Short mmCIF file of N, CA and C in Angstrom, two decimals:
data_model
loop_
_atom_site.label_atom_id
_atom_site.label_comp_id
_atom_site.label_asym_id
_atom_site.label_seq_id
_atom_site.Cartn_x
_atom_site.Cartn_y
_atom_site.Cartn_z
N GLN S 1 16.06 15.43 -36.20
CA GLN S 1 15.23 14.42 -35.55
C GLN S 1 15.62 13.04 -36.06
N HIS S 2 15.53 12.04 -35.21
CA HIS S 2 15.85 10.67 -35.58
C HIS S 2 14.60 9.94 -36.05
N CYS S 3 14.74 9.16 -37.10
CA CYS S 3 13.64 8.40 -37.69
C CYS S 3 13.34 7.19 -36.80
N CYS S 4 12.06 6.97 -36.49
CA CYS S 4 11.67 5.82 -35.65
C CYS S 4 11.74 4.51 -36.42
N VAL S 5 11.93 4.57 -37.74
CA VAL S 5 12.02 3.36 -38.56
C VAL S 5 13.48 2.96 -38.77
N CYS S 6 14.29 3.87 -39.32
CA CYS S 6 15.68 3.53 -39.67
C CYS S 6 16.69 3.99 -38.63
N GLY S 7 16.30 4.90 -37.76
CA GLY S 7 17.20 5.38 -36.73
C GLY S 7 18.13 6.50 -37.16
N GLN S 8 18.11 6.84 -38.44
CA GLN S 8 19.00 7.88 -38.95
C GLN S 8 18.43 9.27 -38.65
N ARG S 9 19.29 10.26 -38.70
CA ARG S 9 18.86 11.65 -38.48
C ARG S 9 18.22 12.22 -39.73
N GLY S 10 17.56 13.35 -39.57
CA GLY S 10 16.98 14.06 -40.70
C GLY S 10 15.52 13.74 -40.97
N ALA S 11 14.85 13.07 -40.04
CA ALA S 11 13.43 12.77 -40.22
C ALA S 11 12.64 14.07 -40.20
N SER S 12 11.69 14.20 -41.09
CA SER S 12 10.97 15.47 -41.20
C SER S 12 9.45 15.34 -41.00
N ILE S 13 8.96 14.14 -40.75
CA ILE S 13 7.52 13.96 -40.56
C ILE S 13 7.28 13.46 -39.13
N MET S 14 6.38 14.14 -38.44
CA MET S 14 6.10 13.79 -37.05
C MET S 14 4.71 13.18 -36.93
N CYS S 15 4.58 12.17 -36.09
CA CYS S 15 3.27 11.59 -35.81
C CYS S 15 2.37 12.68 -35.25
N CYS S 16 1.15 12.77 -35.75
CA CYS S 16 0.25 13.84 -35.33
C CYS S 16 -0.47 13.54 -34.02
N GLU S 17 -0.26 12.37 -33.46
CA GLU S 17 -0.85 12.04 -32.16
C GLU S 17 -0.17 12.89 -31.09
N GLU S 18 -0.97 13.57 -30.28
CA GLU S 18 -0.41 14.43 -29.24
C GLU S 18 0.49 13.63 -28.31
N GLU S 19 1.60 14.23 -27.94
CA GLU S 19 2.56 13.66 -27.01
C GLU S 19 3.24 12.38 -27.51
N CYS S 20 3.17 12.08 -28.80
CA CYS S 20 3.85 10.89 -29.32
C CYS S 20 5.34 11.15 -29.47
N GLY S 21 5.70 12.15 -30.25
CA GLY S 21 7.10 12.50 -30.41
C GLY S 21 7.89 11.64 -31.39
N ARG S 22 7.24 10.72 -32.12
CA ARG S 22 7.96 9.91 -33.11
C ARG S 22 8.03 10.67 -34.43
N TRP S 23 9.19 10.58 -35.06
CA TRP S 23 9.45 11.19 -36.36
C TRP S 23 9.87 10.11 -37.33
N PHE S 24 9.66 10.36 -38.63
CA PHE S 24 10.12 9.42 -39.64
C PHE S 24 10.37 10.13 -40.96
N HIS S 25 11.15 9.48 -41.81
CA HIS S 25 11.39 9.96 -43.18
C HIS S 25 10.23 9.48 -44.04
N LEU S 26 9.85 10.22 -45.04
CA LEU S 26 8.79 9.77 -45.95
C LEU S 26 9.13 8.45 -46.62
N PRO S 27 10.37 8.25 -47.13
CA PRO S 27 10.68 6.95 -47.74
C PRO S 27 10.62 5.78 -46.75
N CYS S 28 10.80 6.04 -45.47
CA CYS S 28 10.75 4.98 -44.46
C CYS S 28 9.32 4.66 -44.02
N ALA S 29 8.39 5.54 -44.31
CA ALA S 29 7.01 5.39 -43.81
C ALA S 29 6.40 4.06 -44.23
N LYS S 30 6.48 3.72 -45.48
CA LYS S 30 5.88 2.48 -45.96
C LYS S 30 6.53 1.27 -45.32
N GLU S 31 7.84 1.24 -45.31
CA GLU S 31 8.58 0.12 -44.74
C GLU S 31 8.28 -0.06 -43.25
N GLY S 32 8.10 1.04 -42.55
CA GLY S 32 7.89 1.00 -41.11
C GLY S 32 6.44 0.89 -40.68
N GLY S 33 5.51 0.85 -41.63
CA GLY S 33 4.10 0.73 -41.28
C GLY S 33 3.49 2.04 -40.81
N CYS S 34 4.13 3.15 -41.13
CA CYS S 34 3.56 4.46 -40.81
C CYS S 34 2.44 4.76 -41.79
N PHE S 35 1.61 5.71 -41.46
CA PHE S 35 0.45 6.03 -42.30
C PHE S 35 0.47 7.52 -42.58
N THR S 36 0.45 7.89 -43.85
CA THR S 36 0.41 9.30 -44.24
C THR S 36 -0.82 9.54 -45.09
N GLN S 37 -1.56 10.59 -44.77
CA GLN S 37 -2.75 10.95 -45.54
C GLN S 37 -2.39 12.07 -46.50
N HIS S 38 -2.63 11.84 -47.78
CA HIS S 38 -2.30 12.82 -48.80
C HIS S 38 -3.54 13.59 -49.22
N ILE S 39 -4.38 13.88 -48.24
CA ILE S 39 -5.58 14.71 -48.43
C ILE S 39 -5.58 15.72 -47.29
N PRO S 40 -6.26 16.86 -47.47
CA PRO S 40 -6.24 17.84 -46.37
C PRO S 40 -6.74 17.21 -45.09
N ASP S 41 -6.17 17.32 -44.08
CA ASP S 41 -5.16 18.06 -43.40
C ASP S 41 -3.81 17.38 -43.36
N TYR S 42 -3.55 16.44 -44.26
CA TYR S 42 -2.24 15.83 -44.45
C TYR S 42 -1.64 15.28 -43.15
N SER S 43 -2.37 14.48 -42.46
CA SER S 43 -1.93 13.90 -41.19
C SER S 43 -0.96 12.75 -41.43
N ALA S 44 -0.10 12.51 -40.45
CA ALA S 44 0.84 11.40 -40.51
C ALA S 44 0.86 10.71 -39.14
N TYR S 45 0.98 9.39 -39.16
CA TYR S 45 0.92 8.61 -37.93
C TYR S 45 2.04 7.58 -37.90
N CYS S 46 2.59 7.37 -36.72
CA CYS S 46 3.56 6.30 -36.53
C CYS S 46 2.79 4.97 -36.50
N PRO S 47 3.48 3.83 -36.54
CA PRO S 47 2.79 2.54 -36.55
C PRO S 47 1.88 2.31 -35.33
N GLU S 48 2.26 2.86 -34.20
CA GLU S 48 1.46 2.66 -32.99
C GLU S 48 0.14 3.43 -33.02
N HIS S 49 0.11 4.58 -33.69
CA HIS S 49 -1.07 5.44 -33.66
C HIS S 49 -1.83 5.51 -34.99
N ARG S 50 -1.40 4.76 -35.98
CA ARG S 50 -2.08 4.83 -37.28
C ARG S 50 -3.53 4.36 -37.16
N PRO S 51 -4.43 4.99 -37.90
CA PRO S 51 -5.82 4.56 -37.88
C PRO S 51 -5.96 3.22 -38.61
N GLU S 52 -6.95 2.46 -38.22
CA GLU S 52 -7.22 1.19 -38.88
C GLU S 52 -8.61 1.25 -39.50
N GLN S 53 -8.78 0.50 -40.55
CA GLN S 53 -10.06 0.47 -41.24
C GLN S 53 -11.09 -0.20 -40.33
N ASP S 54 -12.21 0.48 -40.14
CA ASP S 54 -13.26 0.00 -39.24
C ASP S 54 -14.29 -0.81 -40.03
N VAL S 55 -13.87 -1.97 -40.52
CA VAL S 55 -14.75 -2.84 -41.28
C VAL S 55 -14.58 -4.25 -40.75
N GLN S 56 -15.67 -4.90 -40.42
CA GLN S 56 -15.61 -6.27 -39.92
C GLN S 56 -15.85 -7.22 -41.09
N ALA S 57 -14.80 -7.49 -41.84
CA ALA S 57 -14.89 -8.38 -42.99
C ALA S 57 -13.57 -9.12 -43.12
N THR S 58 -13.63 -10.28 -43.74
CA THR S 58 -12.44 -11.08 -43.99
C THR S 58 -12.43 -11.45 -45.47
N PRO S 59 -11.29 -11.30 -46.15
CA PRO S 59 -11.25 -11.66 -47.57
C PRO S 59 -11.46 -13.16 -47.76
N GLU S 60 -12.16 -13.49 -48.82
CA GLU S 60 -12.38 -14.90 -49.15
C GLU S 60 -11.13 -15.45 -49.82
N PRO S 61 -10.85 -16.73 -49.64
CA PRO S 61 -9.70 -17.33 -50.32
C PRO S 61 -9.83 -17.17 -51.84
N GLY S 62 -8.73 -16.87 -52.50
CA GLY S 62 -8.74 -16.70 -53.95
C GLY S 62 -9.16 -15.32 -54.41
N ASN S 63 -9.36 -14.38 -53.50
CA ASN S 63 -9.76 -13.02 -53.86
C ASN S 63 -8.60 -12.31 -54.55
N GLU S 64 -8.89 -11.51 -55.57
CA GLU S 64 -7.86 -10.78 -56.31
C GLU S 64 -8.09 -9.28 -56.18
N CYS S 65 -7.01 -8.55 -56.14
CA CYS S 65 -7.06 -7.09 -56.13
C CYS S 65 -7.57 -6.62 -57.50
N PRO S 66 -8.63 -5.82 -57.55
CA PRO S 66 -9.16 -5.36 -58.84
C PRO S 66 -8.22 -4.43 -59.61
N ILE S 67 -7.19 -3.92 -58.95
CA ILE S 67 -6.28 -3.00 -59.62
C ILE S 67 -5.15 -3.75 -60.32
N CYS S 68 -4.48 -4.67 -59.60
CA CYS S 68 -3.35 -5.37 -60.18
C CYS S 68 -3.67 -6.81 -60.59
N ILE S 69 -4.85 -7.29 -60.23
CA ILE S 69 -5.32 -8.64 -60.53
C ILE S 69 -4.41 -9.72 -59.92
N GLU S 70 -3.75 -9.40 -58.83
CA GLU S 70 -2.92 -10.35 -58.09
C GLU S 70 -3.69 -10.80 -56.85
N PRO S 71 -3.39 -11.97 -56.31
CA PRO S 71 -4.10 -12.45 -55.12
C PRO S 71 -3.92 -11.53 -53.92
N VAL S 72 -4.95 -11.44 -53.11
CA VAL S 72 -4.93 -10.69 -51.86
C VAL S 72 -4.90 -11.71 -50.73
N GLU S 73 -4.12 -11.43 -49.70
CA GLU S 73 -4.05 -12.36 -48.57
C GLU S 73 -5.45 -12.70 -48.06
N ASP S 74 -5.61 -13.88 -47.53
CA ASP S 74 -6.94 -14.30 -47.07
C ASP S 74 -7.17 -13.97 -45.59
N LYS S 75 -6.48 -12.91 -45.12
CA LYS S 75 -6.71 -12.40 -43.77
C LYS S 75 -6.49 -10.89 -43.79
N ARG S 76 -7.03 -10.21 -42.79
CA ARG S 76 -6.86 -8.76 -42.69
C ARG S 76 -5.43 -8.46 -42.26
N THR S 77 -4.77 -7.57 -42.99
CA THR S 77 -3.42 -7.14 -42.65
C THR S 77 -3.29 -5.65 -42.94
N TYR S 78 -2.16 -5.09 -42.54
CA TYR S 78 -1.90 -3.69 -42.85
C TYR S 78 -1.79 -3.48 -44.36
N GLY S 79 -1.38 -4.49 -45.09
CA GLY S 79 -1.17 -4.39 -46.54
C GLY S 79 -2.42 -4.56 -47.37
N THR S 80 -3.57 -4.79 -46.73
CA THR S 80 -4.82 -4.97 -47.48
C THR S 80 -5.89 -4.01 -47.00
N MET S 81 -6.80 -3.67 -47.90
CA MET S 81 -7.94 -2.80 -47.57
C MET S 81 -9.18 -3.35 -48.25
N VAL S 82 -10.32 -3.19 -47.60
CA VAL S 82 -11.58 -3.64 -48.18
C VAL S 82 -12.40 -2.42 -48.59
N CYS S 83 -13.18 -2.57 -49.63
CA CYS S 83 -14.09 -1.50 -50.06
C CYS S 83 -15.12 -1.30 -48.95
N PRO S 84 -15.23 -0.09 -48.40
CA PRO S 84 -16.16 0.12 -47.30
C PRO S 84 -17.63 0.06 -47.72
N ALA S 85 -17.90 0.18 -49.01
CA ALA S 85 -19.29 0.15 -49.47
C ALA S 85 -19.81 -1.28 -49.65
N CYS S 86 -19.11 -2.07 -50.46
CA CYS S 86 -19.60 -3.42 -50.75
C CYS S 86 -19.05 -4.48 -49.80
N ARG S 87 -17.89 -4.20 -49.18
CA ARG S 87 -17.23 -5.12 -48.26
C ARG S 87 -16.87 -6.46 -48.89
N ARG S 88 -16.77 -6.49 -50.20
CA ARG S 88 -16.39 -7.72 -50.90
C ARG S 88 -15.12 -7.54 -51.71
N ALA S 89 -14.86 -6.33 -52.19
CA ALA S 89 -13.67 -6.07 -52.99
C ALA S 89 -12.50 -5.74 -52.07
N TRP S 90 -11.41 -6.47 -52.24
CA TRP S 90 -10.21 -6.26 -51.43
C TRP S 90 -9.08 -5.76 -52.31
N PHE S 91 -8.29 -4.83 -51.77
CA PHE S 91 -7.22 -4.19 -52.51
C PHE S 91 -5.91 -4.30 -51.73
N HIS S 92 -4.81 -4.25 -52.45
CA HIS S 92 -3.51 -4.08 -51.80
C HIS S 92 -3.38 -2.60 -51.45
N ARG S 93 -2.90 -2.31 -50.28
CA ARG S 93 -2.71 -0.92 -49.87
C ARG S 93 -1.80 -0.20 -50.86
N ASP S 94 -0.76 -0.87 -51.35
CA ASP S 94 0.15 -0.24 -52.31
C ASP S 94 -0.57 0.13 -53.60
N CYS S 95 -1.52 -0.70 -54.02
CA CYS S 95 -2.28 -0.42 -55.25
C CYS S 95 -3.17 0.80 -55.06
N ILE S 96 -3.78 0.94 -53.91
CA ILE S 96 -4.64 2.09 -53.62
C ILE S 96 -3.81 3.36 -53.61
N GLN S 97 -2.63 3.30 -53.01
CA GLN S 97 -1.82 4.51 -52.94
C GLN S 97 -1.23 4.85 -54.28
#
């Protein structure tokens, strides 16, 4: 199978959305904006079908990730996540993973 991110053969992960047909390599997933869940049922999604966090919040300027203590972008992006409970703590997606 060809990877939808790098175009090379040997992709082994398929988007779990029915009738999608996109495949990707695990190392390409992060670079390509794919989403993989490492909890049961271990679903994987291409960038078009990945789930998005259902929280209506925007990070405040100067907000820091509590894990790495580095600044978090002051807008919602794929690379940031908000705590669903308090909606004030923002994290880098890489730090959470």
